[in-house]
Short mmCIF file of C-alpha atoms and ligand atoms in Angstrom, two decimals:
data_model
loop_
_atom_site.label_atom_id
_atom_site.label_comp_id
_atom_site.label_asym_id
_atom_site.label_seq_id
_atom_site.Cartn_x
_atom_site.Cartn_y
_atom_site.Cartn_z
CA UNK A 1 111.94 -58.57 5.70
CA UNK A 2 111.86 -55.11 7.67
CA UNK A 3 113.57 -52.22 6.87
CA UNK A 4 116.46 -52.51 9.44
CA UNK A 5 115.76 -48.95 12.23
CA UNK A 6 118.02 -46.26 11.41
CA UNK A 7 119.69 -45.54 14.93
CA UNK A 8 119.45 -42.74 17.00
CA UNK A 9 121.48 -39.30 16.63
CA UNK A 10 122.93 -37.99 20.21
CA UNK A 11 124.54 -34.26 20.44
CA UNK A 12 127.03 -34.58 22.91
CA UNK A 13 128.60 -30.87 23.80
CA UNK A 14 130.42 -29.71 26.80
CA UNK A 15 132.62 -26.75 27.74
CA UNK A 16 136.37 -27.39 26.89
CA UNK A 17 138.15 -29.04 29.66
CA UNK A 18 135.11 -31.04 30.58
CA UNK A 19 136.83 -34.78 29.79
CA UNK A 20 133.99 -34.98 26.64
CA UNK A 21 136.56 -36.51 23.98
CA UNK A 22 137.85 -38.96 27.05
CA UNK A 23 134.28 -40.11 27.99
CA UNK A 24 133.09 -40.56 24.37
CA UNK A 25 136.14 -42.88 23.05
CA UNK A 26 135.28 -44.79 26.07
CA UNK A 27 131.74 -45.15 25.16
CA UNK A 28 133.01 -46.19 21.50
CA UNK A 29 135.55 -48.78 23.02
CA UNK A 30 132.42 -50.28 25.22
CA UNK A 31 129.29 -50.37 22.20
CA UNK A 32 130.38 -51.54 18.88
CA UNK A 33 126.88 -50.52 17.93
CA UNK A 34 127.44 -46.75 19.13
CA UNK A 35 129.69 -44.64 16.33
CA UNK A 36 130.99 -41.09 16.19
CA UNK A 37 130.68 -38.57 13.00
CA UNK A 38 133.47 -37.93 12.01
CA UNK A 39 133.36 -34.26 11.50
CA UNK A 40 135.33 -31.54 8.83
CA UNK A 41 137.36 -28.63 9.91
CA UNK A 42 139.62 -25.93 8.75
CA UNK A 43 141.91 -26.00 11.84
CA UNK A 44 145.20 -27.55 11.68
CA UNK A 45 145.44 -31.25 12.47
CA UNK A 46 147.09 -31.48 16.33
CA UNK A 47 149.51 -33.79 16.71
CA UNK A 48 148.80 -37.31 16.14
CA UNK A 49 145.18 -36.99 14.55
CA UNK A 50 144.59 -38.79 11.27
CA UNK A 51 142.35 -37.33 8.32
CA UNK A 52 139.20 -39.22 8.16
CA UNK A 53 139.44 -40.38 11.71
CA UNK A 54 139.37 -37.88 14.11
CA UNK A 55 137.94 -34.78 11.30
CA UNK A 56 138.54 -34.78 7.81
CA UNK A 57 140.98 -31.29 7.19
CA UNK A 58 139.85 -29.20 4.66
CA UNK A 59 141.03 -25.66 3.33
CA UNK A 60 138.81 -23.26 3.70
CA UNK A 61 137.45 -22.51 0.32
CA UNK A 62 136.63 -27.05 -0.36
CA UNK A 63 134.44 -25.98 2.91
CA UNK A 64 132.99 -23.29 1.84
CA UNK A 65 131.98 -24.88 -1.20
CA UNK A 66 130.45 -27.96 0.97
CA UNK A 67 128.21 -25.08 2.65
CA UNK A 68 126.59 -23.91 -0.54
CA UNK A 69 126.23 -27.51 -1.78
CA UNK A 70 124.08 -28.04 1.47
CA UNK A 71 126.54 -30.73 2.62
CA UNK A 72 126.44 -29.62 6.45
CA UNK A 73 123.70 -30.87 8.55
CA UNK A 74 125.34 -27.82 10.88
CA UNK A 75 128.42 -25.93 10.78
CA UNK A 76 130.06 -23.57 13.18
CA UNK A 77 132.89 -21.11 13.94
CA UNK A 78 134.82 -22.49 16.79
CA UNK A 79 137.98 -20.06 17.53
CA UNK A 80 138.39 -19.37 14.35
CA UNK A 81 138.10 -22.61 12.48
CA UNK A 82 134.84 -23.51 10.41
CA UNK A 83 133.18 -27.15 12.00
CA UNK A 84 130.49 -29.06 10.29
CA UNK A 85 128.69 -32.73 10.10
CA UNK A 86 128.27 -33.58 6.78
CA UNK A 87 124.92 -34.62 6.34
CA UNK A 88 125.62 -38.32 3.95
CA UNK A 89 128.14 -39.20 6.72
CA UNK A 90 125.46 -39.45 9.46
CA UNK A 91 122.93 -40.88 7.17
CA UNK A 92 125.38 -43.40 6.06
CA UNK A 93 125.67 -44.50 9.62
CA UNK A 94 122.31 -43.91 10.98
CA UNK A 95 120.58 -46.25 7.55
CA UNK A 96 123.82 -48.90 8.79
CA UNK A 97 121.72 -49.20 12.28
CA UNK A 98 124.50 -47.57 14.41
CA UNK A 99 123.65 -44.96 17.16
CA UNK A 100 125.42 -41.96 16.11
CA UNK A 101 127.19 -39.17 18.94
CA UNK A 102 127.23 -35.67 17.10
CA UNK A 103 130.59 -34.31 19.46
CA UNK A 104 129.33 -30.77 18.77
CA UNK A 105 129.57 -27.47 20.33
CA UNK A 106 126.61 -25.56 21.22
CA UNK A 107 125.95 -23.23 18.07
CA UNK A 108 126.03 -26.36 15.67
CA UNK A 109 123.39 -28.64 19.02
CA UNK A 110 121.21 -25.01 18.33
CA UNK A 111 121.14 -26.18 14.43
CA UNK A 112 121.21 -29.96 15.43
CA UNK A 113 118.08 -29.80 16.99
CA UNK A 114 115.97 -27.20 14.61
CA UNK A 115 117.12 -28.82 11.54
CA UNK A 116 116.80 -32.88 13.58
CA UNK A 117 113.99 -32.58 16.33
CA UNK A 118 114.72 -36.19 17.19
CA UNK A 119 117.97 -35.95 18.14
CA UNK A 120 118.86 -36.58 21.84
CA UNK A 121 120.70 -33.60 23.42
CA UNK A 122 123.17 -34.50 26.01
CA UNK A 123 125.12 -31.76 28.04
CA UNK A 124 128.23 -32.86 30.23
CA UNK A 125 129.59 -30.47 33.19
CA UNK A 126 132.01 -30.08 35.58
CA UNK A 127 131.55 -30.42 38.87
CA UNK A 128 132.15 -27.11 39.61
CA UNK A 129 134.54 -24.12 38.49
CA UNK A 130 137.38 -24.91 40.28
CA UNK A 131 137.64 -28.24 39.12
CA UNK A 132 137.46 -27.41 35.22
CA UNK A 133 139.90 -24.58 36.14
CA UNK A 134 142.37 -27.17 37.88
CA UNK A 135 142.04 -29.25 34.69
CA UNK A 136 142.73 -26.73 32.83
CA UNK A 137 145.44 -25.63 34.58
CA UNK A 138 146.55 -29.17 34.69
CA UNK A 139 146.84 -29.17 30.65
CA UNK A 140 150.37 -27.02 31.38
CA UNK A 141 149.97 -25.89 27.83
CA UNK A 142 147.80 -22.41 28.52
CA UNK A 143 148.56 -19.29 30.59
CA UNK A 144 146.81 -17.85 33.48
CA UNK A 145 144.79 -15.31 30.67
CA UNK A 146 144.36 -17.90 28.36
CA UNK A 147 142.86 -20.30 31.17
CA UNK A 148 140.53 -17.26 32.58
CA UNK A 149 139.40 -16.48 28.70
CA UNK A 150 138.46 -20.13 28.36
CA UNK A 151 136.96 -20.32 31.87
CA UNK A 152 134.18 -17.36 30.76
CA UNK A 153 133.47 -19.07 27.59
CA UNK A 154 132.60 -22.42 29.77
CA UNK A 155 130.48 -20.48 31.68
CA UNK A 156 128.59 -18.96 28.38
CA UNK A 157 128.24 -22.64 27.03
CA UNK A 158 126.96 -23.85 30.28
CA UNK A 159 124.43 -21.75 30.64
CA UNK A 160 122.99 -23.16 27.26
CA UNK A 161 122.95 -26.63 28.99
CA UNK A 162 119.68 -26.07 30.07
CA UNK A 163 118.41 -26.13 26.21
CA UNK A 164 119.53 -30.07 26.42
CA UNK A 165 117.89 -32.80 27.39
CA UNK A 166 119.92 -34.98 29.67
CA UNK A 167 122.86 -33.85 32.20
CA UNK A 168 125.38 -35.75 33.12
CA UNK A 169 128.35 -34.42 35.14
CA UNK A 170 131.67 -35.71 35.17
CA UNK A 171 132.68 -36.26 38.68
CA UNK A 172 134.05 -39.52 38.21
CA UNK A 173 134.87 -41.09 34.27
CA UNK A 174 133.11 -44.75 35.27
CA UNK A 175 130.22 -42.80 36.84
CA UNK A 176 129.81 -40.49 33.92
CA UNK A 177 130.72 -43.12 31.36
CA UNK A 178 127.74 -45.32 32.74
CA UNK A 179 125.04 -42.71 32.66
CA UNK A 180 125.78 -41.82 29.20
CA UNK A 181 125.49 -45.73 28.11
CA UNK A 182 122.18 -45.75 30.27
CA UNK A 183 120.69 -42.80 28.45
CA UNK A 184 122.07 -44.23 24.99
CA UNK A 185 120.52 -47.54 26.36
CA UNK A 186 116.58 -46.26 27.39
CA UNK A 187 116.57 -44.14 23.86
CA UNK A 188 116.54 -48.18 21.83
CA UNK A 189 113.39 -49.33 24.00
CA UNK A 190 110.92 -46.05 23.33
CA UNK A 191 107.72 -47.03 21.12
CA UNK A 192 109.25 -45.23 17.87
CA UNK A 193 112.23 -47.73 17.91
CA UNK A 194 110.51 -50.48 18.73
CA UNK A 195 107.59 -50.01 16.20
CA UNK A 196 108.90 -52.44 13.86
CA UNK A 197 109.19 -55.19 16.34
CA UNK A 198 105.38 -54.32 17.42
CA UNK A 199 104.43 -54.42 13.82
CA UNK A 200 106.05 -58.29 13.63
CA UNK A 201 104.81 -59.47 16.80
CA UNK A 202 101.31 -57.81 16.05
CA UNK A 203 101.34 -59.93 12.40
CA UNK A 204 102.56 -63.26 13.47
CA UNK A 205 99.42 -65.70 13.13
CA UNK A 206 98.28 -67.93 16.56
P1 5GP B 301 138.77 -29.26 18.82
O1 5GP B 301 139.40 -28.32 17.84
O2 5GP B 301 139.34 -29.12 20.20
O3 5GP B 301 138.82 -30.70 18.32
O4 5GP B 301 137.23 -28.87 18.93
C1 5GP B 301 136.83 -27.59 19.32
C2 5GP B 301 135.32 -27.56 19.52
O5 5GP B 301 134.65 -27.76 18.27
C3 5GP B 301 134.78 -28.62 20.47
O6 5GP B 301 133.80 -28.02 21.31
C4 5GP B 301 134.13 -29.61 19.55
O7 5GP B 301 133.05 -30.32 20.17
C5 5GP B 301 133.59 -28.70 18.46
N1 5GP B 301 133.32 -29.44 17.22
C6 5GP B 301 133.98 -30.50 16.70
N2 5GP B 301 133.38 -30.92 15.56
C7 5GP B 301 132.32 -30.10 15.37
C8 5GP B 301 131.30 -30.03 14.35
O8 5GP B 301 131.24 -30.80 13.41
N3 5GP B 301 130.39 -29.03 14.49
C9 5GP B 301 130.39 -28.15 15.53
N4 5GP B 301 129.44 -27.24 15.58
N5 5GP B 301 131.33 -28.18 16.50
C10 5GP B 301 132.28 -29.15 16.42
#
């Protein structure tokens, strides 16, 4: 019996406002096979988010530690609050034949894809500034600064979209959602994936 294929690692980043959290618990709810690392953080759990579901919260120091001990596959400063991927929860996953989505921002995709040259890079965007400002307005919860700060740091991150390898913009969440599954989809059919299969097929007498 064959080794079952580890599954394929996706970064998935976006600028904030983008609908990336929205379109990847839809792609969970559609592919049982597809799963997202959960990551850890220092920032305060929002209201409604469970530990070991949507991050596991840690102080800052048990992270710390986890950085010396090499536990991070990447790690990041985002606002203020340390992010990482701990490196035995993907493996776990990947050896368990799921697909994994990395939900990532683009300092910890930069480490993603030295450290795992594999990995598929996936960059969502808006359809244009005015609609991820009109989101972002729609939020109600930020000022007019607050909304032009975050509206220069989109623009920053976009312009490292063109490091990724697919682009998929988020006109529409059933258009968006279905090119994600289609890239997700092609990545199980390359040669590398399906080497084992060849391998059978190739050794079955006739
Ligand atoms: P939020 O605090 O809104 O959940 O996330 C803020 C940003 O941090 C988002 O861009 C999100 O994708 C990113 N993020 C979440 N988890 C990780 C992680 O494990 N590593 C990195 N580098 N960024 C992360």
């Amino acid at each position: 019996m064959t080794a079952k294929t580890p599954g394929n690692v996706f970064i998935i980043s976006a600028a904030s406002g983008t609908g990336k959290t929205t379109l990847v618990s839809r792609l969970l709810s559609a592919h049982a096979d597809v799963r997202v690392s959960v990551s850890h953080t220092t920032r305060a759990p929002r209201e409604g988010e469970r530990h070991g579901e949507h991050y596991y919260f840690v102080g800052t120091a048990e992270f710390e530690d986890m950085i010396d001990g090499g536990g991070f596959l990447e790690h990041a400063n985002v606002f203020g609050n340390y992010y990482g991927t701990s490196m035995s929860g993907l493996k776990a996953l990947q050896h368990q034949g799921f697909d994994v989505i990395l939900e990532i921002d683009v300092q910890g995709a930069a480490q993603v894809r030295r450290a795992l040259p594999e990995a598929v890079s996936i960059f969502i965007l808006p359809p244009s500034f005015a609609v991820l400002a009109e989101r972002l307005r729609g939020r109600g919860t930020d000022t007019a600064e607050v909304i032009e700060t975050r509206l220069r740091q989109a623009r920053g991150e976009i312009e490292q979209s063109l490091l990724f390898d697919y682009i998929v913009v988020n006109r529409d969440l059933p258009a968006a959602e279905a090119e994600l599954s289609a890239i997700i989809r092609a990545q199980r059919q390359t040669q590398a994936r399906q080497k084992n299969f060849i391998e059978a097929l190739l050794s079955e007498k006739f």
